[in-house]
């Protein structure tokens, strides 16, 4: 199945080496947000609890210092790396692209996650009409391999999803869990577990911008 998403490639982040330290083997690694915000508790709370898209812009006017920190590229990267702390169904997010930075980077990755969420909401709900299907997936170029099934392309994909997403028997409990995301500038791939309550099936979903 294919949907929409993206990623970002920012310049090399500030490192512990730049502040007089380095990790094992001399390799430098990024400083955590609490170092840029000069307050460990504040930095930790900002990155873990605030919504980057909604709350960072609101926090910035508090002071010129906060405005500087909230526009810092490294803070946005840190927020993305710590995304699992704000979403229990996400285990890891990696941005492997180069086109997006700051708020645009977060928005790009969130677009992919939202597409994945819409798909599983439709999966759970059922009763999806033929007209609604193109809003959930690419009905022309998609491919799919259902559990224990062959590779399907083209019209066969559309027919199979019409049967699953268009069913009328009621809600099917399903949640996308343990999501491992790798996002670049035009494609997002998520390996996840499809939790049906009684069993979990592993899946790989690909979204294209």
mmCIF file with all atom_site columns, C-alpha atoms in Angstrom:
data_model
loop_
_atom_site.group_PDB
_atom_site.id
_atom_site.type_symbol
_atom_site.label_atom_id
_atom_site.label_alt_id
_atom_site.label_comp_id
_atom_site.label_asym_id
_atom_site.label_entity_id
_atom_site.label_seq_id
_atom_site.pdbx_PDB_ins_code
_atom_site.Cartn_x
_atom_site.Cartn_y
_atom_site.Cartn_z
_atom_site.occupancy
_atom_site.B_iso_or_equiv
_atom_site.pdbx_formal_charge
_atom_site.auth_seq_id
_atom_site.auth_comp_id
_atom_site.auth_asym_id
_atom_site.auth_atom_id
_atom_site.pdbx_PDB_model_num
ATOM 1   C CA . UNK A 1 1   ? 0.000   0.000   0.000  1.00 0.00 ? 1   UNK A CA 1
ATOM 2   C CA . UNK A 1 2   ? 1.242   3.500   -0.624 1.00 0.00 ? 2   UNK A CA 1
ATOM 3   C CA . UNK A 1 3   ? 0.469   6.818   1.021  1.00 0.00 ? 3   UNK A CA 1
ATOM 4   C CA . UNK A 1 4   ? 2.140   10.103  1.871  1.00 0.00 ? 4   UNK A CA 1
ATOM 5   C CA . UNK A 1 5   ? 5.100   11.287  4.028  1.00 0.00 ? 5   UNK A CA 1
ATOM 6   C CA . UNK A 1 6   ? 8.737   12.674  4.164  1.00 0.00 ? 6   UNK A CA 1
ATOM 7   C CA . UNK A 1 7   ? 12.019  13.443  6.044  1.00 0.00 ? 7   UNK A CA 1
ATOM 8   C CA . UNK A 1 8   ? 14.977  15.785  6.702  1.00 0.00 ? 8   UNK A CA 1
ATOM 9   C CA . UNK A 1 9   ? 18.732  16.094  6.480  1.00 0.00 ? 9   UNK A CA 1
ATOM 10  C CA . UNK A 1 10  ? 20.054  18.783  8.757  1.00 0.00 ? 10  UNK A CA 1
ATOM 11  C CA . UNK A 1 11  ? 23.625  19.970  9.237  1.00 0.00 ? 11  UNK A CA 1
ATOM 12  C CA . UNK A 1 12  ? 25.737  18.130  11.782 1.00 0.00 ? 12  UNK A CA 1
ATOM 13  C CA . UNK A 1 13  ? 24.398  18.764  15.293 1.00 0.00 ? 13  UNK A CA 1
ATOM 14  C CA . UNK A 1 14  ? 26.219  20.239  18.251 1.00 0.00 ? 14  UNK A CA 1
ATOM 15  C CA . UNK A 1 15  ? 28.272  17.551  19.906 1.00 0.00 ? 15  UNK A CA 1
ATOM 16  C CA . UNK A 1 16  ? 29.582  16.629  23.302 1.00 0.00 ? 16  UNK A CA 1
ATOM 17  C CA . UNK A 1 17  ? 33.037  16.779  21.778 1.00 0.00 ? 17  UNK A CA 1
ATOM 18  C CA . UNK A 1 18  ? 32.484  20.472  21.079 1.00 0.00 ? 18  UNK A CA 1
ATOM 19  C CA . UNK A 1 19  ? 31.949  21.021  24.784 1.00 0.00 ? 19  UNK A CA 1
ATOM 20  C CA . UNK A 1 20  ? 35.054  19.203  25.884 1.00 0.00 ? 20  UNK A CA 1
ATOM 21  C CA . UNK A 1 21  ? 33.790  15.615  25.806 1.00 0.00 ? 21  UNK A CA 1
ATOM 22  C CA . UNK A 1 22  ? 33.148  12.742  23.420 1.00 0.00 ? 22  UNK A CA 1
ATOM 23  C CA . UNK A 1 23  ? 31.629  9.302   23.427 1.00 0.00 ? 23  UNK A CA 1
ATOM 24  C CA . UNK A 1 24  ? 33.484  6.006   23.268 1.00 0.00 ? 24  UNK A CA 1
ATOM 25  C CA . UNK A 1 25  ? 36.032  5.716   20.513 1.00 0.00 ? 25  UNK A CA 1
ATOM 26  C CA . UNK A 1 26  ? 36.216  9.466   20.058 1.00 0.00 ? 26  UNK A CA 1
ATOM 27  C CA . UNK A 1 27  ? 33.003  9.622   18.023 1.00 0.00 ? 27  UNK A CA 1
ATOM 28  C CA . UNK A 1 28  ? 31.045  12.776  18.773 1.00 0.00 ? 28  UNK A CA 1
ATOM 29  C CA . UNK A 1 29  ? 27.345  12.548  19.494 1.00 0.00 ? 29  UNK A CA 1
ATOM 30  C CA . UNK A 1 30  ? 24.613  15.223  19.748 1.00 0.00 ? 30  UNK A CA 1
ATOM 31  C CA . UNK A 1 31  ? 23.972  17.046  22.973 1.00 0.00 ? 31  UNK A CA 1
ATOM 32  C CA . UNK A 1 32  ? 20.549  16.426  24.480 1.00 0.00 ? 32  UNK A CA 1
ATOM 33  C CA . UNK A 1 33  ? 17.991  19.238  24.503 1.00 0.00 ? 33  UNK A CA 1
ATOM 34  C CA . UNK A 1 34  ? 18.559  20.039  28.180 1.00 0.00 ? 34  UNK A CA 1
ATOM 35  C CA . UNK A 1 35  ? 22.036  21.289  27.292 1.00 0.00 ? 35  UNK A CA 1
ATOM 36  C CA . UNK A 1 36  ? 20.807  23.762  24.697 1.00 0.00 ? 36  UNK A CA 1
ATOM 37  C CA . UNK A 1 37  ? 18.071  24.998  27.059 1.00 0.00 ? 37  UNK A CA 1
ATOM 38  C CA . UNK A 1 38  ? 20.601  25.298  29.901 1.00 0.00 ? 38  UNK A CA 1
ATOM 39  C CA . UNK A 1 39  ? 18.143  23.648  32.270 1.00 0.00 ? 39  UNK A CA 1
ATOM 40  C CA . UNK A 1 40  ? 17.987  19.861  32.366 1.00 0.00 ? 40  UNK A CA 1
ATOM 41  C CA . UNK A 1 41  ? 14.439  19.614  33.718 1.00 0.00 ? 41  UNK A CA 1
ATOM 42  C CA . UNK A 1 42  ? 13.075  22.248  31.327 1.00 0.00 ? 42  UNK A CA 1
ATOM 43  C CA . UNK A 1 43  ? 14.826  20.697  28.347 1.00 0.00 ? 43  UNK A CA 1
ATOM 44  C CA . UNK A 1 44  ? 13.544  17.236  29.177 1.00 0.00 ? 44  UNK A CA 1
ATOM 45  C CA . UNK A 1 45  ? 9.959   18.451  29.647 1.00 0.00 ? 45  UNK A CA 1
ATOM 46  C CA . UNK A 1 46  ? 9.998   20.505  26.442 1.00 0.00 ? 46  UNK A CA 1
ATOM 47  C CA . UNK A 1 47  ? 11.112  17.599  24.291 1.00 0.00 ? 47  UNK A CA 1
ATOM 48  C CA . UNK A 1 48  ? 9.048   14.868  25.974 1.00 0.00 ? 48  UNK A CA 1
ATOM 49  C CA . UNK A 1 49  ? 5.763   16.610  26.711 1.00 0.00 ? 49  UNK A CA 1
ATOM 50  C CA . UNK A 1 50  ? 5.254   19.513  24.329 1.00 0.00 ? 50  UNK A CA 1
ATOM 51  C CA . UNK A 1 51  ? 3.910   19.106  20.816 1.00 0.00 ? 51  UNK A CA 1
ATOM 52  C CA . UNK A 1 52  ? 6.587   20.540  18.499 1.00 0.00 ? 52  UNK A CA 1
ATOM 53  C CA . UNK A 1 53  ? 4.069   21.673  15.868 1.00 0.00 ? 53  UNK A CA 1
ATOM 54  C CA . UNK A 1 54  ? 1.640   23.301  18.307 1.00 0.00 ? 54  UNK A CA 1
ATOM 55  C CA . UNK A 1 55  ? 3.582   24.204  21.443 1.00 0.00 ? 55  UNK A CA 1
ATOM 56  C CA . UNK A 1 56  ? 7.064   25.287  20.308 1.00 0.00 ? 56  UNK A CA 1
ATOM 57  C CA . UNK A 1 57  ? 5.670   28.371  18.512 1.00 0.00 ? 57  UNK A CA 1
ATOM 58  C CA . UNK A 1 58  ? 3.624   29.211  21.636 1.00 0.00 ? 58  UNK A CA 1
ATOM 59  C CA . UNK A 1 59  ? 6.637   28.812  23.907 1.00 0.00 ? 59  UNK A CA 1
ATOM 60  C CA . UNK A 1 60  ? 8.951   30.968  21.808 1.00 0.00 ? 60  UNK A CA 1
ATOM 61  C CA . UNK A 1 61  ? 7.406   34.383  22.735 1.00 0.00 ? 61  UNK A CA 1
ATOM 62  C CA . UNK A 1 62  ? 8.093   33.795  26.444 1.00 0.00 ? 62  UNK A CA 1
ATOM 63  C CA . UNK A 1 63  ? 11.543  35.350  26.063 1.00 0.00 ? 63  UNK A CA 1
ATOM 64  C CA . UNK A 1 64  ? 14.162  36.039  23.416 1.00 0.00 ? 64  UNK A CA 1
ATOM 65  C CA . UNK A 1 65  ? 16.194  33.150  24.853 1.00 0.00 ? 65  UNK A CA 1
ATOM 66  C CA . UNK A 1 66  ? 13.302  30.724  24.491 1.00 0.00 ? 66  UNK A CA 1
ATOM 67  C CA . UNK A 1 67  ? 12.631  32.015  20.972 1.00 0.00 ? 67  UNK A CA 1
ATOM 68  C CA . UNK A 1 68  ? 16.251  31.287  20.069 1.00 0.00 ? 68  UNK A CA 1
ATOM 69  C CA . UNK A 1 69  ? 16.118  27.768  21.479 1.00 0.00 ? 69  UNK A CA 1
ATOM 70  C CA . UNK A 1 70  ? 12.759  26.924  19.897 1.00 0.00 ? 70  UNK A CA 1
ATOM 71  C CA . UNK A 1 71  ? 14.093  27.891  16.479 1.00 0.00 ? 71  UNK A CA 1
ATOM 72  C CA . UNK A 1 72  ? 17.264  25.839  16.978 1.00 0.00 ? 72  UNK A CA 1
ATOM 73  C CA . UNK A 1 73  ? 17.502  22.990  14.468 1.00 0.00 ? 73  UNK A CA 1
ATOM 74  C CA . UNK A 1 74  ? 18.929  20.652  17.081 1.00 0.00 ? 74  UNK A CA 1
ATOM 75  C CA . UNK A 1 75  ? 15.904  20.971  19.327 1.00 0.00 ? 75  UNK A CA 1
ATOM 76  C CA . UNK A 1 76  ? 13.602  19.797  16.499 1.00 0.00 ? 76  UNK A CA 1
ATOM 77  C CA . UNK A 1 77  ? 15.888  16.852  15.751 1.00 0.00 ? 77  UNK A CA 1
ATOM 78  C CA . UNK A 1 78  ? 15.910  15.945  19.438 1.00 0.00 ? 78  UNK A CA 1
ATOM 79  C CA . UNK A 1 79  ? 12.108  16.109  19.516 1.00 0.00 ? 79  UNK A CA 1
ATOM 80  C CA . UNK A 1 80  ? 11.934  13.688  16.603 1.00 0.00 ? 80  UNK A CA 1
ATOM 81  C CA . UNK A 1 81  ? 14.427  11.265  18.158 1.00 0.00 ? 81  UNK A CA 1
ATOM 82  C CA . UNK A 1 82  ? 12.444  11.250  21.407 1.00 0.00 ? 82  UNK A CA 1
ATOM 83  C CA . UNK A 1 83  ? 9.092   10.734  19.679 1.00 0.00 ? 83  UNK A CA 1
ATOM 84  C CA . UNK A 1 84  ? 8.615   7.293   21.297 1.00 0.00 ? 84  UNK A CA 1
ATOM 85  C CA . UNK A 1 85  ? 8.309   9.028   24.679 1.00 0.00 ? 85  UNK A CA 1
ATOM 86  C CA . UNK A 1 86  ? 5.157   10.798  23.464 1.00 0.00 ? 86  UNK A CA 1
ATOM 87  C CA . UNK A 1 87  ? 3.616   7.914   21.504 1.00 0.00 ? 87  UNK A CA 1
ATOM 88  C CA . UNK A 1 88  ? 3.692   4.464   23.085 1.00 0.00 ? 88  UNK A CA 1
ATOM 89  C CA . UNK A 1 89  ? 3.033   2.783   19.725 1.00 0.00 ? 89  UNK A CA 1
ATOM 90  C CA . UNK A 1 90  ? 6.182   4.267   18.165 1.00 0.00 ? 90  UNK A CA 1
ATOM 91  C CA . UNK A 1 91  ? 9.499   2.570   18.966 1.00 0.00 ? 91  UNK A CA 1
ATOM 92  C CA . UNK A 1 92  ? 11.871  4.513   16.712 1.00 0.00 ? 92  UNK A CA 1
ATOM 93  C CA . UNK A 1 93  ? 11.889  7.288   14.112 1.00 0.00 ? 93  UNK A CA 1
ATOM 94  C CA . UNK A 1 94  ? 14.796  7.891   11.720 1.00 0.00 ? 94  UNK A CA 1
ATOM 95  C CA . UNK A 1 95  ? 14.872  10.733  9.210  1.00 0.00 ? 95  UNK A CA 1
ATOM 96  C CA . UNK A 1 96  ? 17.221  9.867   6.341  1.00 0.00 ? 96  UNK A CA 1
ATOM 97  C CA . UNK A 1 97  ? 16.463  12.736  3.973  1.00 0.00 ? 97  UNK A CA 1
ATOM 98  C CA . UNK A 1 98  ? 18.008  16.135  3.341  1.00 0.00 ? 98  UNK A CA 1
ATOM 99  C CA . UNK A 1 99  ? 15.205  18.449  2.240  1.00 0.00 ? 99  UNK A CA 1
ATOM 100 C CA . UNK A 1 100 ? 13.383  19.182  5.503  1.00 0.00 ? 100 UNK A CA 1
ATOM 101 C CA . UNK A 1 101 ? 14.399  21.089  8.610  1.00 0.00 ? 101 UNK A CA 1
ATOM 102 C CA . UNK A 1 102 ? 12.867  22.378  11.799 1.00 0.00 ? 102 UNK A CA 1
ATOM 103 C CA . UNK A 1 103 ? 9.080   22.528  11.890 1.00 0.00 ? 103 UNK A CA 1
ATOM 104 C CA . UNK A 1 104 ? 8.817   21.333  8.271  1.00 0.00 ? 104 UNK A CA 1
ATOM 105 C CA . UNK A 1 105 ? 10.713  18.160  9.217  1.00 0.00 ? 105 UNK A CA 1
ATOM 106 C CA . UNK A 1 106 ? 8.327   17.331  12.051 1.00 0.00 ? 106 UNK A CA 1
ATOM 107 C CA . UNK A 1 107 ? 5.300   18.108  9.854  1.00 0.00 ? 107 UNK A CA 1
ATOM 108 C CA . UNK A 1 108 ? 6.678   15.874  7.097  1.00 0.00 ? 108 UNK A CA 1
ATOM 109 C CA . UNK A 1 109 ? 7.190   12.891  9.414  1.00 0.00 ? 109 UNK A CA 1
ATOM 110 C CA . UNK A 1 110 ? 3.841   13.474  11.117 1.00 0.00 ? 110 UNK A CA 1
ATOM 111 C CA . UNK A 1 111 ? 2.202   13.370  7.680  1.00 0.00 ? 111 UNK A CA 1
ATOM 112 C CA . UNK A 1 112 ? 3.454   9.810   7.206  1.00 0.00 ? 112 UNK A CA 1
ATOM 113 C CA . UNK A 1 113 ? 2.357   8.786   10.698 1.00 0.00 ? 113 UNK A CA 1
ATOM 114 C CA . UNK A 1 114 ? -1.082  10.305  10.098 1.00 0.00 ? 114 UNK A CA 1
ATOM 115 C CA . UNK A 1 115 ? -1.460  8.323   6.856  1.00 0.00 ? 115 UNK A CA 1
ATOM 116 C CA . UNK A 1 116 ? -0.635  5.133   8.752  1.00 0.00 ? 116 UNK A CA 1
ATOM 117 C CA . UNK A 1 117 ? -3.155  6.041   11.448 1.00 0.00 ? 117 UNK A CA 1
ATOM 118 C CA . UNK A 1 118 ? -5.889  6.727   8.877  1.00 0.00 ? 118 UNK A CA 1
ATOM 119 C CA . UNK A 1 119 ? -5.272  3.350   7.265  1.00 0.00 ? 119 UNK A CA 1
ATOM 120 C CA . UNK A 1 120 ? -5.616  1.411   10.529 1.00 0.00 ? 120 UNK A CA 1
ATOM 121 C CA . UNK A 1 121 ? -8.655  3.428   11.588 1.00 0.00 ? 121 UNK A CA 1
ATOM 122 C CA . UNK A 1 122 ? -10.307 2.458   8.303  1.00 0.00 ? 122 UNK A CA 1
ATOM 123 C CA . UNK A 1 123 ? -9.150  -1.140  8.805  1.00 0.00 ? 123 UNK A CA 1
ATOM 124 C CA . UNK A 1 124 ? -10.777 -1.255  12.240 1.00 0.00 ? 124 UNK A CA 1
ATOM 125 C CA . UNK A 1 125 ? -13.968 0.558   11.234 1.00 0.00 ? 125 UNK A CA 1
ATOM 126 C CA . UNK A 1 126 ? -14.768 -1.209  7.955  1.00 0.00 ? 126 UNK A CA 1
ATOM 127 C CA . UNK A 1 127 ? -17.660 0.004   5.787  1.00 0.00 ? 127 UNK A CA 1
ATOM 128 C CA . UNK A 1 128 ? -15.234 1.865   3.512  1.00 0.00 ? 128 UNK A CA 1
ATOM 129 C CA . UNK A 1 129 ? -16.847 2.728   0.187  1.00 0.00 ? 129 UNK A CA 1
ATOM 130 C CA . UNK A 1 130 ? -15.114 2.390   -3.168 1.00 0.00 ? 130 UNK A CA 1
ATOM 131 C CA . UNK A 1 131 ? -14.970 6.197   -3.378 1.00 0.00 ? 131 UNK A CA 1
ATOM 132 C CA . UNK A 1 132 ? -13.191 6.420   -0.003 1.00 0.00 ? 132 UNK A CA 1
ATOM 133 C CA . UNK A 1 133 ? -10.486 3.908   -0.880 1.00 0.00 ? 133 UNK A CA 1
ATOM 134 C CA . UNK A 1 134 ? -8.336  6.344   -2.953 1.00 0.00 ? 134 UNK A CA 1
ATOM 135 C CA . UNK A 1 135 ? -8.146  8.629   0.107  1.00 0.00 ? 135 UNK A CA 1
ATOM 136 C CA . UNK A 1 136 ? -6.505  5.819   2.081  1.00 0.00 ? 136 UNK A CA 1
ATOM 137 C CA . UNK A 1 137 ? -4.169  4.282   -0.506 1.00 0.00 ? 137 UNK A CA 1
ATOM 138 C CA . UNK A 1 138 ? -2.946  4.479   -4.081 1.00 0.00 ? 138 UNK A CA 1
ATOM 139 C CA . UNK A 1 139 ? -5.452  2.234   -5.843 1.00 0.00 ? 139 UNK A CA 1
ATOM 140 C CA . UNK A 1 140 ? -3.495  2.281   -9.127 1.00 0.00 ? 140 UNK A CA 1
ATOM 141 C CA . UNK A 1 141 ? 0.120   1.509   -8.218 1.00 0.00 ? 141 UNK A CA 1
ATOM 142 C CA . UNK A 1 142 ? -0.172  -0.218  -4.853 1.00 0.00 ? 142 UNK A CA 1
ATOM 143 C CA . UNK A 1 143 ? 1.172   -3.679  -4.140 1.00 0.00 ? 143 UNK A CA 1
ATOM 144 C CA . UNK A 1 144 ? 0.330   -5.933  -1.218 1.00 0.00 ? 144 UNK A CA 1
ATOM 145 C CA . UNK A 1 145 ? 1.211   -9.308  0.257  1.00 0.00 ? 145 UNK A CA 1
ATOM 146 C CA . UNK A 1 146 ? -1.417  -10.485 2.737  1.00 0.00 ? 146 UNK A CA 1
ATOM 147 C CA . UNK A 1 147 ? -0.400  -13.121 5.337  1.00 0.00 ? 147 UNK A CA 1
ATOM 148 C CA . UNK A 1 148 ? 0.249   -16.451 3.601  1.00 0.00 ? 148 UNK A CA 1
ATOM 149 C CA . UNK A 1 149 ? -0.784  -14.918 0.279  1.00 0.00 ? 149 UNK A CA 1
ATOM 150 C CA . UNK A 1 150 ? 0.944   -14.099 -3.031 1.00 0.00 ? 150 UNK A CA 1
ATOM 151 C CA . UNK A 1 151 ? 2.138   -10.702 -4.206 1.00 0.00 ? 151 UNK A CA 1
ATOM 152 C CA . UNK A 1 152 ? -0.804  -8.742  -5.610 1.00 0.00 ? 152 UNK A CA 1
ATOM 153 C CA . UNK A 1 153 ? -0.605  -5.714  -7.901 1.00 0.00 ? 153 UNK A CA 1
ATOM 154 C CA . UNK A 1 154 ? -3.004  -3.378  -9.638 1.00 0.00 ? 154 UNK A CA 1
ATOM 155 C CA . UNK A 1 155 ? -6.692  -4.283  -9.674 1.00 0.00 ? 155 UNK A CA 1
ATOM 156 C CA . UNK A 1 156 ? -6.133  -7.360  -7.496 1.00 0.00 ? 156 UNK A CA 1
ATOM 157 C CA . UNK A 1 157 ? -4.899  -5.055  -4.691 1.00 0.00 ? 157 UNK A CA 1
ATOM 158 C CA . UNK A 1 158 ? -7.970  -2.837  -4.952 1.00 0.00 ? 158 UNK A CA 1
ATOM 159 C CA . UNK A 1 159 ? -10.294 -5.846  -4.891 1.00 0.00 ? 159 UNK A CA 1
ATOM 160 C CA . UNK A 1 160 ? -8.602  -7.354  -1.831 1.00 0.00 ? 160 UNK A CA 1
ATOM 161 C CA . UNK A 1 161 ? -8.777  -4.109  0.158  1.00 0.00 ? 161 UNK A CA 1
ATOM 162 C CA . UNK A 1 162 ? -12.361 -3.470  -0.900 1.00 0.00 ? 162 UNK A CA 1
ATOM 163 C CA . UNK A 1 163 ? -13.209 -6.783  0.729  1.00 0.00 ? 163 UNK A CA 1
ATOM 164 C CA . UNK A 1 164 ? -11.300 -5.995  3.948  1.00 0.00 ? 164 UNK A CA 1
ATOM 165 C CA . UNK A 1 165 ? -11.974 -2.285  4.373  1.00 0.00 ? 165 UNK A CA 1
ATOM 166 C CA . UNK A 1 166 ? -15.469 -2.434  2.922  1.00 0.00 ? 166 UNK A CA 1
ATOM 167 C CA . UNK A 1 167 ? -16.731 -5.252  5.145  1.00 0.00 ? 167 UNK A CA 1
ATOM 168 C CA . UNK A 1 168 ? -20.003 -4.593  6.981  1.00 0.00 ? 168 UNK A CA 1
ATOM 169 C CA . UNK A 1 169 ? -19.733 -7.086  9.852  1.00 0.00 ? 169 UNK A CA 1
ATOM 170 C CA . UNK A 1 170 ? -18.699 -4.496  12.412 1.00 0.00 ? 170 UNK A CA 1
ATOM 171 C CA . UNK A 1 171 ? -15.595 -3.097  14.086 1.00 0.00 ? 171 UNK A CA 1
ATOM 172 C CA . UNK A 1 172 ? -12.414 -5.190  14.055 1.00 0.00 ? 172 UNK A CA 1
ATOM 173 C CA . UNK A 1 173 ? -10.032 -4.316  16.931 1.00 0.00 ? 173 UNK A CA 1
ATOM 174 C CA . UNK A 1 174 ? -6.624  -3.558  15.422 1.00 0.00 ? 174 UNK A CA 1
ATOM 175 C CA . UNK A 1 175 ? -3.809  -1.225  16.493 1.00 0.00 ? 175 UNK A CA 1
ATOM 176 C CA . UNK A 1 176 ? -0.483  -0.469  14.812 1.00 0.00 ? 176 UNK A CA 1
ATOM 177 C CA . UNK A 1 177 ? 2.135   -1.068  17.520 1.00 0.00 ? 177 UNK A CA 1
ATOM 178 C CA . UNK A 1 178 ? 5.941   -1.190  17.872 1.00 0.00 ? 178 UNK A CA 1
ATOM 179 C CA . UNK A 1 179 ? 6.332   1.117   14.883 1.00 0.00 ? 179 UNK A CA 1
ATOM 180 C CA . UNK A 1 180 ? 9.853   1.461   13.445 1.00 0.00 ? 180 UNK A CA 1
ATOM 181 C CA . UNK A 1 181 ? 9.931   4.399   11.026 1.00 0.00 ? 181 UNK A CA 1
ATOM 182 C CA . UNK A 1 182 ? 12.496  5.326   8.379  1.00 0.00 ? 182 UNK A CA 1
ATOM 183 C CA . UNK A 1 183 ? 11.526  8.445   6.479  1.00 0.00 ? 183 UNK A CA 1
ATOM 184 C CA . UNK A 1 184 ? 13.294  10.211  3.628  1.00 0.00 ? 184 UNK A CA 1
ATOM 185 C CA . UNK A 1 185 ? 12.198  13.113  1.437  1.00 0.00 ? 185 UNK A CA 1
ATOM 186 C CA . UNK A 1 186 ? 9.673   11.202  -0.684 1.00 0.00 ? 186 UNK A CA 1
ATOM 187 C CA . UNK A 1 187 ? 9.110   7.815   0.967  1.00 0.00 ? 187 UNK A CA 1
ATOM 188 C CA . UNK A 1 188 ? 8.306   6.559   4.460  1.00 0.00 ? 188 UNK A CA 1
ATOM 189 C CA . UNK A 1 189 ? 8.591   2.936   5.537  1.00 0.00 ? 189 UNK A CA 1
ATOM 190 C CA . UNK A 1 190 ? 7.169   1.615   8.788  1.00 0.00 ? 190 UNK A CA 1
ATOM 191 C CA . UNK A 1 191 ? 7.663   -1.887  10.126 1.00 0.00 ? 191 UNK A CA 1
ATOM 192 C CA . UNK A 1 192 ? 5.035   -2.514  12.768 1.00 0.00 ? 192 UNK A CA 1
ATOM 193 C CA . UNK A 1 193 ? 2.924   -5.053  14.582 1.00 0.00 ? 193 UNK A CA 1
ATOM 194 C CA . UNK A 1 194 ? -0.773  -5.283  13.776 1.00 0.00 ? 194 UNK A CA 1
ATOM 195 C CA . UNK A 1 195 ? -2.260  -5.991  17.180 1.00 0.00 ? 195 UNK A CA 1
ATOM 196 C CA . UNK A 1 196 ? -5.598  -7.792  16.888 1.00 0.00 ? 196 UNK A CA 1
ATOM 197 C CA . UNK A 1 197 ? -5.785  -8.233  20.700 1.00 0.00 ? 197 UNK A CA 1
ATOM 198 C CA . UNK A 1 198 ? -5.478  -12.019 20.518 1.00 0.00 ? 198 UNK A CA 1
ATOM 199 C CA . UNK A 1 199 ? -2.503  -12.059 18.167 1.00 0.00 ? 199 UNK A CA 1
ATOM 200 C CA . UNK A 1 200 ? 0.004   -9.714  16.530 1.00 0.00 ? 200 UNK A CA 1
ATOM 201 C CA . UNK A 1 201 ? 0.891   -9.879  12.826 1.00 0.00 ? 201 UNK A CA 1
ATOM 202 C CA . UNK A 1 202 ? 3.975   -8.099  11.540 1.00 0.00 ? 202 UNK A CA 1
ATOM 203 C CA . UNK A 1 203 ? 3.585   -5.751  8.586  1.00 0.00 ? 203 UNK A CA 1
ATOM 204 C CA . UNK A 1 204 ? 5.625   -3.349  6.464  1.00 0.00 ? 204 UNK A CA 1
ATOM 205 C CA . UNK A 1 205 ? 3.806   -0.311  5.058  1.00 0.00 ? 205 UNK A CA 1
ATOM 206 C CA . UNK A 1 206 ? 5.306   2.046   2.480  1.00 0.00 ? 206 UNK A CA 1
ATOM 207 C CA . UNK A 1 207 ? 4.012   5.581   1.931  1.00 0.00 ? 207 UNK A CA 1
ATOM 208 C CA . UNK A 1 208 ? 5.012   7.764   -1.025 1.00 0.00 ? 208 UNK A CA 1
ATOM 209 C CA . UNK A 1 209 ? 4.685   11.504  -1.235 1.00 0.00 ? 209 UNK A CA 1
#
